[in-house]
Structure formats: structure tokens, C-alpha cells
Short mmCIF file of C-alpha atoms in Angstrom, two decimals:
data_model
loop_
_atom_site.label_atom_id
_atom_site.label_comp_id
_atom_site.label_asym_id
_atom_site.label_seq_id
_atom_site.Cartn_x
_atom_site.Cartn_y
_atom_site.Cartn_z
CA UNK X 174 0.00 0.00 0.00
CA UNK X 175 3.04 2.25 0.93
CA UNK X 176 4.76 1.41 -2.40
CA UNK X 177 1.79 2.32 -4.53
CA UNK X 178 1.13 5.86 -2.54
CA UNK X 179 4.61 6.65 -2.66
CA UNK X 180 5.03 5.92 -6.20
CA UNK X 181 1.85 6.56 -8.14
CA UNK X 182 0.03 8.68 -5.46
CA UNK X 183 -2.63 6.21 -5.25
CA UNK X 184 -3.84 6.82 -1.52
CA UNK X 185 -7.54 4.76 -1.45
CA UNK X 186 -5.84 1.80 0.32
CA UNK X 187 -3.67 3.50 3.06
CA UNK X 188 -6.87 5.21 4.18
CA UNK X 189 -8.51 2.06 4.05
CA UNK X 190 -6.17 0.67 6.23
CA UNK X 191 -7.02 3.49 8.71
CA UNK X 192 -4.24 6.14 7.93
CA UNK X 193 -4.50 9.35 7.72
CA UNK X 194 -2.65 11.97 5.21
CA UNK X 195 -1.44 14.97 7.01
CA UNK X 196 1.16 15.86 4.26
CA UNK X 197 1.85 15.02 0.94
CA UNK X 198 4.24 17.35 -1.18
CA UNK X 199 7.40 16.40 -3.68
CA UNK X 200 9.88 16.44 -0.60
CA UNK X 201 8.02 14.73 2.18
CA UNK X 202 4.88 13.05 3.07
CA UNK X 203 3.38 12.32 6.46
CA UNK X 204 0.67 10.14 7.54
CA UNK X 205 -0.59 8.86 11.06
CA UNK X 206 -2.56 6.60 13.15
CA UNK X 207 -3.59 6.67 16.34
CA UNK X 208 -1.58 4.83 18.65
CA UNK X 209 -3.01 2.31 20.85
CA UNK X 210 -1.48 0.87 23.92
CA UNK X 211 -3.78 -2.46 23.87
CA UNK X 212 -2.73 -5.42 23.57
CA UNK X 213 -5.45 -6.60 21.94
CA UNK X 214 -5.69 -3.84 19.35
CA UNK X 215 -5.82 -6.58 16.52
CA UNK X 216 -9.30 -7.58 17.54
CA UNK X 217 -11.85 -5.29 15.71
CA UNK X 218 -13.99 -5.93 19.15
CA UNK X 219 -11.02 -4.33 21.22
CA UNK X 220 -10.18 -1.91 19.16
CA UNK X 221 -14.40 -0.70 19.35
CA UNK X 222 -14.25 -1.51 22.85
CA UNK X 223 -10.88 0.98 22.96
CA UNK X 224 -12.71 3.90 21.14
CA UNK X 225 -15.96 3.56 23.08
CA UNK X 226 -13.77 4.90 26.38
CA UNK X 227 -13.09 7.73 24.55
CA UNK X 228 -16.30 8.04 21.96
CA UNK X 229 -19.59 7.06 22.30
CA UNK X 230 -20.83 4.54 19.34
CA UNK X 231 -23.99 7.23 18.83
CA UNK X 232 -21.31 9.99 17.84
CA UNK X 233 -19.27 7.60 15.77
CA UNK X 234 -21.98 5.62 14.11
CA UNK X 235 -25.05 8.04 13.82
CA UNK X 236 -28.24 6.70 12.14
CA UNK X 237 -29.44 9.60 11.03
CA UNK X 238 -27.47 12.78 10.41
CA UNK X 239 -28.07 15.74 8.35
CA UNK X 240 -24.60 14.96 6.87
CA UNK X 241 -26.00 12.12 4.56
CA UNK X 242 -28.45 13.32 2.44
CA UNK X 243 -29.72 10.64 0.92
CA UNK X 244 -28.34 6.62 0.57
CA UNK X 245 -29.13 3.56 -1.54
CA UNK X 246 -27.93 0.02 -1.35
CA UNK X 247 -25.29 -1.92 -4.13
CA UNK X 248 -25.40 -5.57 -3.81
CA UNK X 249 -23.85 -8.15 -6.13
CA UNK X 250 -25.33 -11.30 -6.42
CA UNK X 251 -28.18 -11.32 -3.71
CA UNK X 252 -30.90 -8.47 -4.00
CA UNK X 253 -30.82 -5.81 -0.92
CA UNK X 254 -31.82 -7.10 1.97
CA UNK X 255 -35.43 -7.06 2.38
CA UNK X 256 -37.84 -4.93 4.57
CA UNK X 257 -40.91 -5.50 5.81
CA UNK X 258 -42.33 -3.23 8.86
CA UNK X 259 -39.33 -2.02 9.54
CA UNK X 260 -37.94 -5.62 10.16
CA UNK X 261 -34.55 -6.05 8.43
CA UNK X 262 -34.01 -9.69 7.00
CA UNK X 263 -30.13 -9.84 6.76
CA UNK X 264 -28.51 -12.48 4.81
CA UNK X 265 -25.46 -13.91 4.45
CA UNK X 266 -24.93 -16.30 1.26
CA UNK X 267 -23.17 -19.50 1.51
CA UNK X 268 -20.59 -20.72 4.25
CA UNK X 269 -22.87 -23.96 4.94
CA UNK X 270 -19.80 -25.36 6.99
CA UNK X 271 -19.78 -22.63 9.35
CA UNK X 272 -20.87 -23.69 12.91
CA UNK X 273 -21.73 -20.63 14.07
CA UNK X 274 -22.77 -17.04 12.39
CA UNK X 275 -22.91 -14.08 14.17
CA UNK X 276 -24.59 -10.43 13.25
CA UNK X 277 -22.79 -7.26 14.88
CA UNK X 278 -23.45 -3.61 13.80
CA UNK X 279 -23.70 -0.06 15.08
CA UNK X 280 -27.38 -1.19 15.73
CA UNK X 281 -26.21 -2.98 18.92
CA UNK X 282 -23.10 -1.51 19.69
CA UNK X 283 -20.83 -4.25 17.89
CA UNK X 284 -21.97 -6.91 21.06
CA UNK X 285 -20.32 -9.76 19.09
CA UNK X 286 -22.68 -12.76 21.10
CA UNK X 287 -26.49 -10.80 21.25
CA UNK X 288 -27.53 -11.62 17.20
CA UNK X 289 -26.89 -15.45 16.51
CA UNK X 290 -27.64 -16.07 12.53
CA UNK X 291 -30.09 -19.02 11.40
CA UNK X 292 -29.18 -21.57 9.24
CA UNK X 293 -31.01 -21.79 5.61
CA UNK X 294 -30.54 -24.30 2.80
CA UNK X 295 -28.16 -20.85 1.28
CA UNK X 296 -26.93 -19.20 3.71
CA UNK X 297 -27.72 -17.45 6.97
CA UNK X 298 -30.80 -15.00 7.95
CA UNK X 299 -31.50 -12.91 10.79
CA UNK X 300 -34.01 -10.55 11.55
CA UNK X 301 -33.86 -6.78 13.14
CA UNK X 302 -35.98 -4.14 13.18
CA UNK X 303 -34.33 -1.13 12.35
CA UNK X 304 -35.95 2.50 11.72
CA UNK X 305 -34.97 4.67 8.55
CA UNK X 306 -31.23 5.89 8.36
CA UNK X 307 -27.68 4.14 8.32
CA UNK X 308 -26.11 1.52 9.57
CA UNK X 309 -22.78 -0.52 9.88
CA UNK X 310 -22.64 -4.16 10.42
CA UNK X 311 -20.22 -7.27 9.96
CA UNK X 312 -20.65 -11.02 9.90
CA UNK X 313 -19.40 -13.19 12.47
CA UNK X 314 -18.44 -16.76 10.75
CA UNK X 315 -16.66 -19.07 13.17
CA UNK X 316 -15.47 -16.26 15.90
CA UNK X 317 -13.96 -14.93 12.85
CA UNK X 318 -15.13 -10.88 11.61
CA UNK X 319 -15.80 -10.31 7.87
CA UNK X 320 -17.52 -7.89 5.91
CA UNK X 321 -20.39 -8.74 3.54
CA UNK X 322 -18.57 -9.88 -0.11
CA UNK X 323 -21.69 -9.15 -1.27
CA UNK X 324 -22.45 -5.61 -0.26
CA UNK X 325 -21.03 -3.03 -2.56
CA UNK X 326 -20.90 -0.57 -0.06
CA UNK X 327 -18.43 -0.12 2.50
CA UNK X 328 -16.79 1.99 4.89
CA UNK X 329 -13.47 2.32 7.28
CA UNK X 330 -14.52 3.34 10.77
CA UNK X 331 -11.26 5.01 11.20
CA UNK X 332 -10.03 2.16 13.76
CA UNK X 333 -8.86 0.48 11.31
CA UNK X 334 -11.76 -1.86 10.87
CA UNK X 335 -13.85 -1.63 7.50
CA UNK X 336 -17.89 -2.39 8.24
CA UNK X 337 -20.40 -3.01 5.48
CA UNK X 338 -23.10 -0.35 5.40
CA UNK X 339 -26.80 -0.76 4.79
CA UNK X 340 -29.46 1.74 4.73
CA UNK X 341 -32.65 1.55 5.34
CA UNK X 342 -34.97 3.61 2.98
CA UNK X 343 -38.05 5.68 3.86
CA UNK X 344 -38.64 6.28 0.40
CA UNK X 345 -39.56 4.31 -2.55
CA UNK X 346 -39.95 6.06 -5.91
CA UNK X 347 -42.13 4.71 -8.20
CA UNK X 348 -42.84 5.43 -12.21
CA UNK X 349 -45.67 3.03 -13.50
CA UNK X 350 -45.22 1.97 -17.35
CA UNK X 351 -42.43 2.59 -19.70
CA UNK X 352 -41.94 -1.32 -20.01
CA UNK X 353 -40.25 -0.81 -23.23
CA UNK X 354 -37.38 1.54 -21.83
CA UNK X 355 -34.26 -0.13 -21.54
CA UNK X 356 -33.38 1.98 -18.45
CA UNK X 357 -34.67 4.48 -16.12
CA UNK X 358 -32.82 6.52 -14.00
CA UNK X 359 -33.92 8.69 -10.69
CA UNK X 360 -32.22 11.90 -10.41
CA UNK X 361 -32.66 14.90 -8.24
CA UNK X 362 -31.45 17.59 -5.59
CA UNK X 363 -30.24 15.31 -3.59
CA UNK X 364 -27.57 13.53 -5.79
CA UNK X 365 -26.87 16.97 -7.59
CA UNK X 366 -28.75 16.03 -10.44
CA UNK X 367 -26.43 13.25 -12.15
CA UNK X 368 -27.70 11.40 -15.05
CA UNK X 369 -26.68 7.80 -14.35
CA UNK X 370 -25.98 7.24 -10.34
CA UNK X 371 -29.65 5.82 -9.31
CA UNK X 372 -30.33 3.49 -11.69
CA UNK X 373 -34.10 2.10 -10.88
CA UNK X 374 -35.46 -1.69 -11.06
CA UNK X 375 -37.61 -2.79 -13.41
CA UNK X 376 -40.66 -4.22 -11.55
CA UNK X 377 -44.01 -6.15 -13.28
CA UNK X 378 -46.02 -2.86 -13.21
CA UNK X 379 -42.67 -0.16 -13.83
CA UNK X 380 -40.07 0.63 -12.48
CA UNK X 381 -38.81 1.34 -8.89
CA UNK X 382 -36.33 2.46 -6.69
CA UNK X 383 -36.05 2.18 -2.61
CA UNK X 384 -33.83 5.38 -0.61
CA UNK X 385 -33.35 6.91 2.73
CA UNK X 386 -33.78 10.44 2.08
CA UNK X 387 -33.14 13.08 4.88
CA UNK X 388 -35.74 15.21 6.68
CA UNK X 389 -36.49 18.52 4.39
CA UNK X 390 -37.53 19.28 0.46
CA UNK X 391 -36.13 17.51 -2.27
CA UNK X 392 -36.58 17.61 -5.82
CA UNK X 393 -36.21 15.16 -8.40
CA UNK X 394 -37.52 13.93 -12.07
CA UNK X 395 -36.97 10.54 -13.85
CA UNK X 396 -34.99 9.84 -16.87
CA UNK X 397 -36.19 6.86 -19.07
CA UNK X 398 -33.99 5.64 -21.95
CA UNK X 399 -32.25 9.58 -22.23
CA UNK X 400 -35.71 11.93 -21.63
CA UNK X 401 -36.32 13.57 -18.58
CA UNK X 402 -39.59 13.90 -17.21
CA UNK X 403 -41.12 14.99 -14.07
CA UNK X 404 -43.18 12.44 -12.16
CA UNK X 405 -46.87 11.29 -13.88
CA UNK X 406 -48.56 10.81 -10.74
CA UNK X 407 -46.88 13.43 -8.32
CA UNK X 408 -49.03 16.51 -8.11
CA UNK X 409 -46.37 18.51 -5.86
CA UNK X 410 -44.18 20.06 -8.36
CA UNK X 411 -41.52 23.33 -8.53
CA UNK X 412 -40.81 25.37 -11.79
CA UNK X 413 -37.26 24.84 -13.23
CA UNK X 414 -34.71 26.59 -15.07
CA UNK X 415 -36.13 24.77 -18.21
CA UNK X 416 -39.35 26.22 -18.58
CA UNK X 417 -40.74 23.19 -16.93
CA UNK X 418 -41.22 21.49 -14.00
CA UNK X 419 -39.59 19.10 -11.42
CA UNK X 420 -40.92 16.92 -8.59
CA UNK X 421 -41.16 17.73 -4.88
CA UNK X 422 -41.41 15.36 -2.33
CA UNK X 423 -41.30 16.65 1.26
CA UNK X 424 -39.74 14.67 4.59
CA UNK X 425 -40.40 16.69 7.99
CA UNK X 426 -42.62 18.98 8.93
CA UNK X 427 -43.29 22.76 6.66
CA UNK X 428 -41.78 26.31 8.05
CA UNK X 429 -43.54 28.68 7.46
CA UNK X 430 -41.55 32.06 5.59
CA UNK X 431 -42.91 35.38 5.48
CA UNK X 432 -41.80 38.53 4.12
CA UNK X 433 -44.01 41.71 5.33
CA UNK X 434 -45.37 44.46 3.20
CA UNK X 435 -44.43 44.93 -0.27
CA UNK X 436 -48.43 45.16 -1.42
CA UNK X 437 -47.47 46.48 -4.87
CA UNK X 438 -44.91 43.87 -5.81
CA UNK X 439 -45.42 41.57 -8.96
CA UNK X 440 -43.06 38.49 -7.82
CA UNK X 441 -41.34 37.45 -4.58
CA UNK X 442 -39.56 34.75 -4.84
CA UNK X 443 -38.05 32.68 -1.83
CA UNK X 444 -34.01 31.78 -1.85
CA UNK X 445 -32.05 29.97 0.61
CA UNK X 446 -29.09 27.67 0.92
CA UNK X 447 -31.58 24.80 1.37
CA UNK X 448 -31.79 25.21 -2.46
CA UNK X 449 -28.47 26.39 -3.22
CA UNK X 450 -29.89 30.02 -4.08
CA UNK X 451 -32.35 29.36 -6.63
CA UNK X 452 -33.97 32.15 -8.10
CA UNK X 453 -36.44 30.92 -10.55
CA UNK X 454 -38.18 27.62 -7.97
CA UNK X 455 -39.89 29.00 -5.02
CA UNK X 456 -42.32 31.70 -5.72
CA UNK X 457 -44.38 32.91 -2.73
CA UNK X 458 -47.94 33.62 -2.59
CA UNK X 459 -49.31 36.74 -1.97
CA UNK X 460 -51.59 37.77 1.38
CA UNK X 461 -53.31 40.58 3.07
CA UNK X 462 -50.25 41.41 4.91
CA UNK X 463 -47.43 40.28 2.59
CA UNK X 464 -46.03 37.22 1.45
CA UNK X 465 -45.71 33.90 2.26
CA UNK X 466 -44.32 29.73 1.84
CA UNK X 467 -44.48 26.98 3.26
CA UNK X 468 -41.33 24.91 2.82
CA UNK X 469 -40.56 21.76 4.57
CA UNK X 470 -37.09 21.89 6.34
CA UNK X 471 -35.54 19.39 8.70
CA UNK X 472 -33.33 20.54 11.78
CA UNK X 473 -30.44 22.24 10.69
CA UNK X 474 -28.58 25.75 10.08
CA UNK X 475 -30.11 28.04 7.25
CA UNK X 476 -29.36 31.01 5.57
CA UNK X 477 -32.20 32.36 3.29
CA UNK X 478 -33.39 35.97 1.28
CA UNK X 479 -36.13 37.45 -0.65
CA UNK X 480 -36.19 38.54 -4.58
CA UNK X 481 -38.85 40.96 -5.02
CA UNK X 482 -39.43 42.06 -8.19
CA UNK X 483 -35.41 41.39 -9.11
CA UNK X 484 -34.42 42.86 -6.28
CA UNK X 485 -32.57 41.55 -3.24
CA UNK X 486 -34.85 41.96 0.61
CA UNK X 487 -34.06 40.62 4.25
CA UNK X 488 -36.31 39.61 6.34
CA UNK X 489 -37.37 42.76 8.44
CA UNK X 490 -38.77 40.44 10.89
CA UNK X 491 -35.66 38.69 11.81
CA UNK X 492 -32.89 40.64 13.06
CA UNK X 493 -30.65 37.87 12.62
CA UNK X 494 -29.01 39.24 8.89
CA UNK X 495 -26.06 38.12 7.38
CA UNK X 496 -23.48 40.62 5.76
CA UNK X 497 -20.49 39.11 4.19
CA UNK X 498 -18.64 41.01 1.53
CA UNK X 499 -19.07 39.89 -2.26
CA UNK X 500 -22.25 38.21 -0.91
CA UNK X 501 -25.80 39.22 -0.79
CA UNK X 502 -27.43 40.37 2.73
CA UNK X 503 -29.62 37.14 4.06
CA UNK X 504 -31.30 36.47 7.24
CA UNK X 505 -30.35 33.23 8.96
CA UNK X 506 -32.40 30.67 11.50
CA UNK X 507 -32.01 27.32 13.53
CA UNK X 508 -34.04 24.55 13.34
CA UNK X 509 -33.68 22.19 16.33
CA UNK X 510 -31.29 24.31 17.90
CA UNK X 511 -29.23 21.22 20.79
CA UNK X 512 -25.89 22.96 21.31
CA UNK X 513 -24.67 25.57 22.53
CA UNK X 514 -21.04 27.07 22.00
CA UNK X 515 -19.24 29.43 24.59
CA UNK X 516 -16.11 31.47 24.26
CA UNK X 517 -15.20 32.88 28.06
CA UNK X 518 -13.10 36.28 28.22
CA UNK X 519 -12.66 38.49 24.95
CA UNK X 520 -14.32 41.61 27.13
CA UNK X 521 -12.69 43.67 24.24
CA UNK X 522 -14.03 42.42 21.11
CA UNK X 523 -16.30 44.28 19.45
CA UNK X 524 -17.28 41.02 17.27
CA UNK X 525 -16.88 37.41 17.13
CA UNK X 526 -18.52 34.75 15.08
CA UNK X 527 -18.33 30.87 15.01
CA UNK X 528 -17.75 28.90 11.74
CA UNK X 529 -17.68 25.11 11.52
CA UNK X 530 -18.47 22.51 9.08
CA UNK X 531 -21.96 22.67 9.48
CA UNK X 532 -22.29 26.12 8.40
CA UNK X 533 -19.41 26.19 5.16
CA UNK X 534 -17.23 27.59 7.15
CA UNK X 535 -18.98 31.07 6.78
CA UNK X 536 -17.15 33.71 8.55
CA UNK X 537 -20.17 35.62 9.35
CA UNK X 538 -23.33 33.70 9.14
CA UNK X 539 -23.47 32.92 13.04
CA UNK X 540 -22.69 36.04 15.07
CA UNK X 541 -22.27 35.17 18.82
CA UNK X 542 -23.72 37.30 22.04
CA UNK X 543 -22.03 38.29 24.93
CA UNK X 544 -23.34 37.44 27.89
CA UNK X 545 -21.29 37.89 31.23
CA UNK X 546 -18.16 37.43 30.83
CA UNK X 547 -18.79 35.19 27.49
CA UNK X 548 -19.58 35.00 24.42
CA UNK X 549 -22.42 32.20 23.49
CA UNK X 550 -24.62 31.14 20.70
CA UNK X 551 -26.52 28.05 20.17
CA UNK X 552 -27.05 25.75 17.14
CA UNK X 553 -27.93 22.83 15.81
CA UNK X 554 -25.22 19.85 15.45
CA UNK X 555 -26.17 16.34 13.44
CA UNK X 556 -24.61 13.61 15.41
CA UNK X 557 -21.06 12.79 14.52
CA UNK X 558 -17.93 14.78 14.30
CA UNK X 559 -17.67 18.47 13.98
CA UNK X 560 -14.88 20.90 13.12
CA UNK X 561 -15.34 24.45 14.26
CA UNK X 562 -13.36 27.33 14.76
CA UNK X 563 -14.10 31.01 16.56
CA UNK X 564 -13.19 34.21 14.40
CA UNK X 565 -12.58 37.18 17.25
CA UNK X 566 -12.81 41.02 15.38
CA UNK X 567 -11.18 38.82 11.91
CA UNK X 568 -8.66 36.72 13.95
CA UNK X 569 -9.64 32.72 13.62
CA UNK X 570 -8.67 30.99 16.76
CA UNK X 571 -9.48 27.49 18.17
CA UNK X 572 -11.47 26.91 20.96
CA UNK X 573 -9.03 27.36 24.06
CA UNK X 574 -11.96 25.46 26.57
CA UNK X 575 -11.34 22.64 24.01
CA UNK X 576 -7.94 20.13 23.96
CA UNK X 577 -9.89 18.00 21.06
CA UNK X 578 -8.31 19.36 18.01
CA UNK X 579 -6.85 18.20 14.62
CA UNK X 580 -5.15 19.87 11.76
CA UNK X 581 -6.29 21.77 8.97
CA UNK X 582 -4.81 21.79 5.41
CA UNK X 583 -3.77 25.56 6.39
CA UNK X 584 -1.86 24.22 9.58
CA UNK X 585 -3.94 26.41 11.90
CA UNK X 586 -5.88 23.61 12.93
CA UNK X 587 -9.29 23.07 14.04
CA UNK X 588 -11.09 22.07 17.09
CA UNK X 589 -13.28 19.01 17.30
CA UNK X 590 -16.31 18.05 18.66
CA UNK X 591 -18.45 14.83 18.77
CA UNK X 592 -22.34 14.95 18.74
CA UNK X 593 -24.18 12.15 20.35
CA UNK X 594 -27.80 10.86 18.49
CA UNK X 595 -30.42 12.73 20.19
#
């Protein structure tokens, strides 16, 4: 693995192996892994068992997180593994001399004795019933841990161990007829529109595809044999670029937006970076007081605006705007808000902001209040790892209440944080 990054650059397989790149330039190169003083630290149970001292399986194995938009299963020869009321039939093909099969996963913290597998005339079954989101999960054949050959999808944990992953949809997209086509593809928001990732499965009545798609608004159309084409039987549609239309399906429950005044206007249309800024999808109706949209949103950070008539508005009922220069004003929000950060001292500073991962890093997008003798503001963190920063009157600055840190490809680093499942 060494040989091939060092001489071709190829780095897939030392990260697999649980390294990571710090450095990588035409004098030197660095990479590291953690170094545990176990002595069982060969064991993929004690090296889980080693992390969980330090990390709690939620924050290292979350089912749901805002992170992973969307997720679809890759087998090779076995279909997915089936679902029916939420009960997951896992199956492992073959190994008929095996004496005993285990199931372990993130859904039971990795216990390697609590799942036993049943014998079939193929293989080996067993049942769990899991809700919508991801998960991570080996086999257990003989006292002996091994991913599923099967499973096109796979991950490393960064313990060195690599898990199968499975998800489990809450979706299943459906497009009756076209028997003819030779394929049909689903494409939409969530995937950044590509042509030929979600390819669908022809089915006795059409075609059909199963996915776990996170809380909010997404937007999609199907492609069959090269022509796009929003969905027959969905009402809920948005206006595209194209003079057309594409699909909405909505996860979550609807927030309501509502922009005051502006009786004489002839279009107000709603922008955000839940939709990347779109200008020409969400246009708001109009009402005895102003303007208004429902839009269905799951927990998360959110920066949004107006267009009236062309022209760029705030929200004059929120007073939380964003100015950043080069960018447009924009009014931001939390939904779910389960964390709060707090920077003590800094009496002097006329402004600081926070900037992390889950905001893009945006040096001015989450303002923080001084309170006492600190600075605070609360948000909303999915579960998992976080990197964040503090940026006091233009100077960035890690955390100094924090000793979890790593570095950054500026070598400034960046402090850490891990977010258990709520």
C-alpha cells in the first residue's frame, strides 16, 4: 500500500487501512494513526471496545445525520436485503460449513454474542428491526469478523476496521409503465442532479427504486432511456430553469416564511441555501399582509433571502441578517437548535462569530452574544464529528476550553467536537 502511494500517489488503500494523510508534497509526506497501547488492538472488538472509552458509538456511528443526504444500497449477487415493517431480514450467502454465524453492527453496539444467525438451505438470515437511516454491520463466521462480499458498499470506521453499510430507505420512488425503456434513472437535488448514479429496477407494473432520504424538500424527475420527465402521478411540483417542471417530495414537517409588506410587488420569490440560491423555484404567494411559503425543512442551520421584483430583501422580521462582503445580505435561523457554543473572556471584542463545518465555514453567518463574561450562541449539530473554529474582530482561533483538536490543510488547525444521536 506504501509502495503504490509513494510511487503513483494512489492513496484509497492506506486510508482504508485506517491512515491518515497529514502531508503530501514532492519532498516529504506524512501520515498517522492513532496509537493504541492495547494489547489486543488486533481484535476489531477491542479496538471498538478501545474507542468507546473515549467516543460514544452514537457519535461515531449516527443513524441519522443531516450529513448524509440521501443513501441507496449496491449488492452483487443477492438483492438488498429485504424490509418488511421495519424488520430487516439480513442475509449472508453461503458458508454452509460454518458452525456458528454471528450479526454485529452499530445497531447494537458491535456486542459480538447478542444476534446469533439461522441456518437456511443458502446461507444465513436474521431478523432486526431497524428504523430509517444508516447503519454498519459485519458477519461473524466461526469467531472470525468479515464484511459482507456481497455488499457493494463499505466503509473504514477510522479504527482500522472496514464495516459493510446498509441503509434503510423511507422512500420508494415509483414510475408506473415505460416497459419498453431499456433503463430508467432517478435523479434529483439530492444527488446533484447526475444522469446515471440511481439506476431504478424494473418491476411487473414499472419501475422502482427504494432510498433513505433526509428530513427537508427535495426535488427530483426521472430519466427513461435519455428523456427527462417529471413524475406522472406526483401533483407537488416546482418550476425549473427549463421552462418546466420538477418533482417535490417533502420529509419533515413545513416552516412557514414570510416577508411583510411589499403590497405592490409583482413576484417574490423565496431563496435559501436549502436550495443552493435558486432564483427561478420558489415563488411565494401573496396575502393581506405580505407574502408567504411553506417549505418543509428538517433541523439544521439556514441562511435564506427574498427577490422581489429582481431585487434583493431581508427579512425585516428577523434581526438575525447576514453581511459578508461579495455576498448578498440574508437572514439566517435554527431549526432544532441542541448545542450551545461558549467562548469565556474576549471583554474587548467588538465582534466574534463561530464557523464550523456545518455552516461552510462562513465567517459571518453565526454572530455570537455576549453574555457575562462570554460569548455564546446556540445551534444545531447532526450527530457525529464536527470541526469548528471562533473568528474574534477577523482573527480565527481554536477553541481554548477545548484540547480535542486536529489539523487543517492551512496548519492552523481546528477544534473538534463529537455529537451524540439525540
Amino acid at each position: 500500500q506504501l509502495r503504490k502511494f509513494l510511487k503513483a500517489g494512489f492513496d484509497d488503500s492506506v486510508k482504508k487501512a485506517g491512515w491518515n494523510i497529514i502531508l503530501n508534497n514532492p519532498e516529504f509526506c506524512i501520515i498517522s494513526k492513532p496509537l493504541l497501547a492495547y494489547e489486543d488492538i488486533n481484535d476489531p472488538v477491542e479496538r471498538l471496545r478501545f474507542a468507546e472509552k473515549f467516543l460514544s458509538f452514537d457519535a461515531l456511528f449516527p443513524t441519522v445525520s443531516n450529513r448524509v443526504v440521501y443513501g441507496y444500497n449496491r449488492f452483487r449477487n443477492k438483492n438488498p436485503f429485504s424490509i418488511q415493517d421495519s424488520v430487516v431480514t439480513f442475509y449472508l450467502r453461503n458458508n454452509q460449513k460454518a458452525t456458528k454465524v454471528m450479526l454485529a453492527g452499530s445497531f447494537n453496539n458491535w456486542q459480538p454474542h447478542t444476534i446469533p444467525m439461522s441456518k437456511t438451505d443458502s446461507g444465513w438470515v436474521a431478523y432486526m428491526k431497524l428504523k430509517p437511516g444508516k447503519y454498519w454491520y459485519k458477519f461473524i463466521v466461526d469467531d472470525r469478523w468479515i464484511v459482507d462480499g456481497d455488499n457493494r458498499l463499505s466503509e473504514n470506521d477510522g479504527l482500522g476496521n472496514t464495516n459493510s453499510v446498509f441503509y434503510v430507505s423511507n422512500v420508494v420512488f415509483r414510475l408506473p409503465g415505460f416497459q419498453s425503456a431499456r433503463r430508467v434513472y432517478l435523479s434529483g437535488s439530492f444527488n446533484e442532479w447526475q444522469e446515471r448514479d440511481l439506476l431504478m429496477e424494473k418491476t411487473s407494473t414499472g419501475w422502482q427504486l427504494p432510498l433513505y432520504l433526509a428530513e427537508g424538500t427535495h426535488t427530483y424527475r426521472f430519466i427513461a432511456d435519455g428523456k427527462w420527465m417529471a413524475d406522472p402521478h406526483n401533483p407537488d411540483k416546482f418550476p425549473n430553469e427549463f421552462n418546466d417542471y420538477n418533482s417535490v417530495i417533502r420529509l419533515g414537517k413545513p416552516h412557514l416564511f414570510f416577508l411583510k409588506g411589499f403590497p405592490d410587488a409583482k413576484e417574490v420569490v423565496l431563496t435559501g441555501s436549502f436550495n443552493k440560491w435558486r432564483t427561478d423555484e420558489l415563488f411565494m404567494q401573496k396575502t393581506g399582509e405580505g407574502w408567504q411559503f411553506h417549505y418543509t425543512l428538517g433541523p439544521g442551520n439556514y441562511e435564506y433571502g427574498f427577490r422581489v421584483d429582481g431585487y434583493w430583501a431581508t427579512d425585516t422580521g428577523n434581526q438575525q441578517v447576514i453581511t459578508e462582503p461579495g455576498k448578498i445580505a440574508a437572514s439566517s435561523f435554527v431549526i432544532d437548535p441542541n448545542y450551545t457554543f461558549r467562548l469565556k473572556g474576549f471583554g474587548d471584542a467588538s465582534a466574534i462569530y463561530l464557523a464550523g463545518d456545518f455552516n461552510n465555514w462562513s465567517p459571518t453567518s453565526m454572530p455570537m452574544k455576549k453574555e457575562g463574561n462570554e460569548w455564546v450562541i446556540t445551534v444545531h449539530l447532526s450527530a457525529g464529528k464536527h470541526l469548528y473554529k471562533f473568528i474574534v474582530d477577523g482573527k480565527w482561533i481554536l477553541d481554548p476550553a477545548n484540547k480535542l483538536w486536529e489539523e487543517n490543510e492551512h496548519h492552523t488547525g481546528n477544534s473538534v467536537i463529537w455529537i451524540e444521536n439525540q
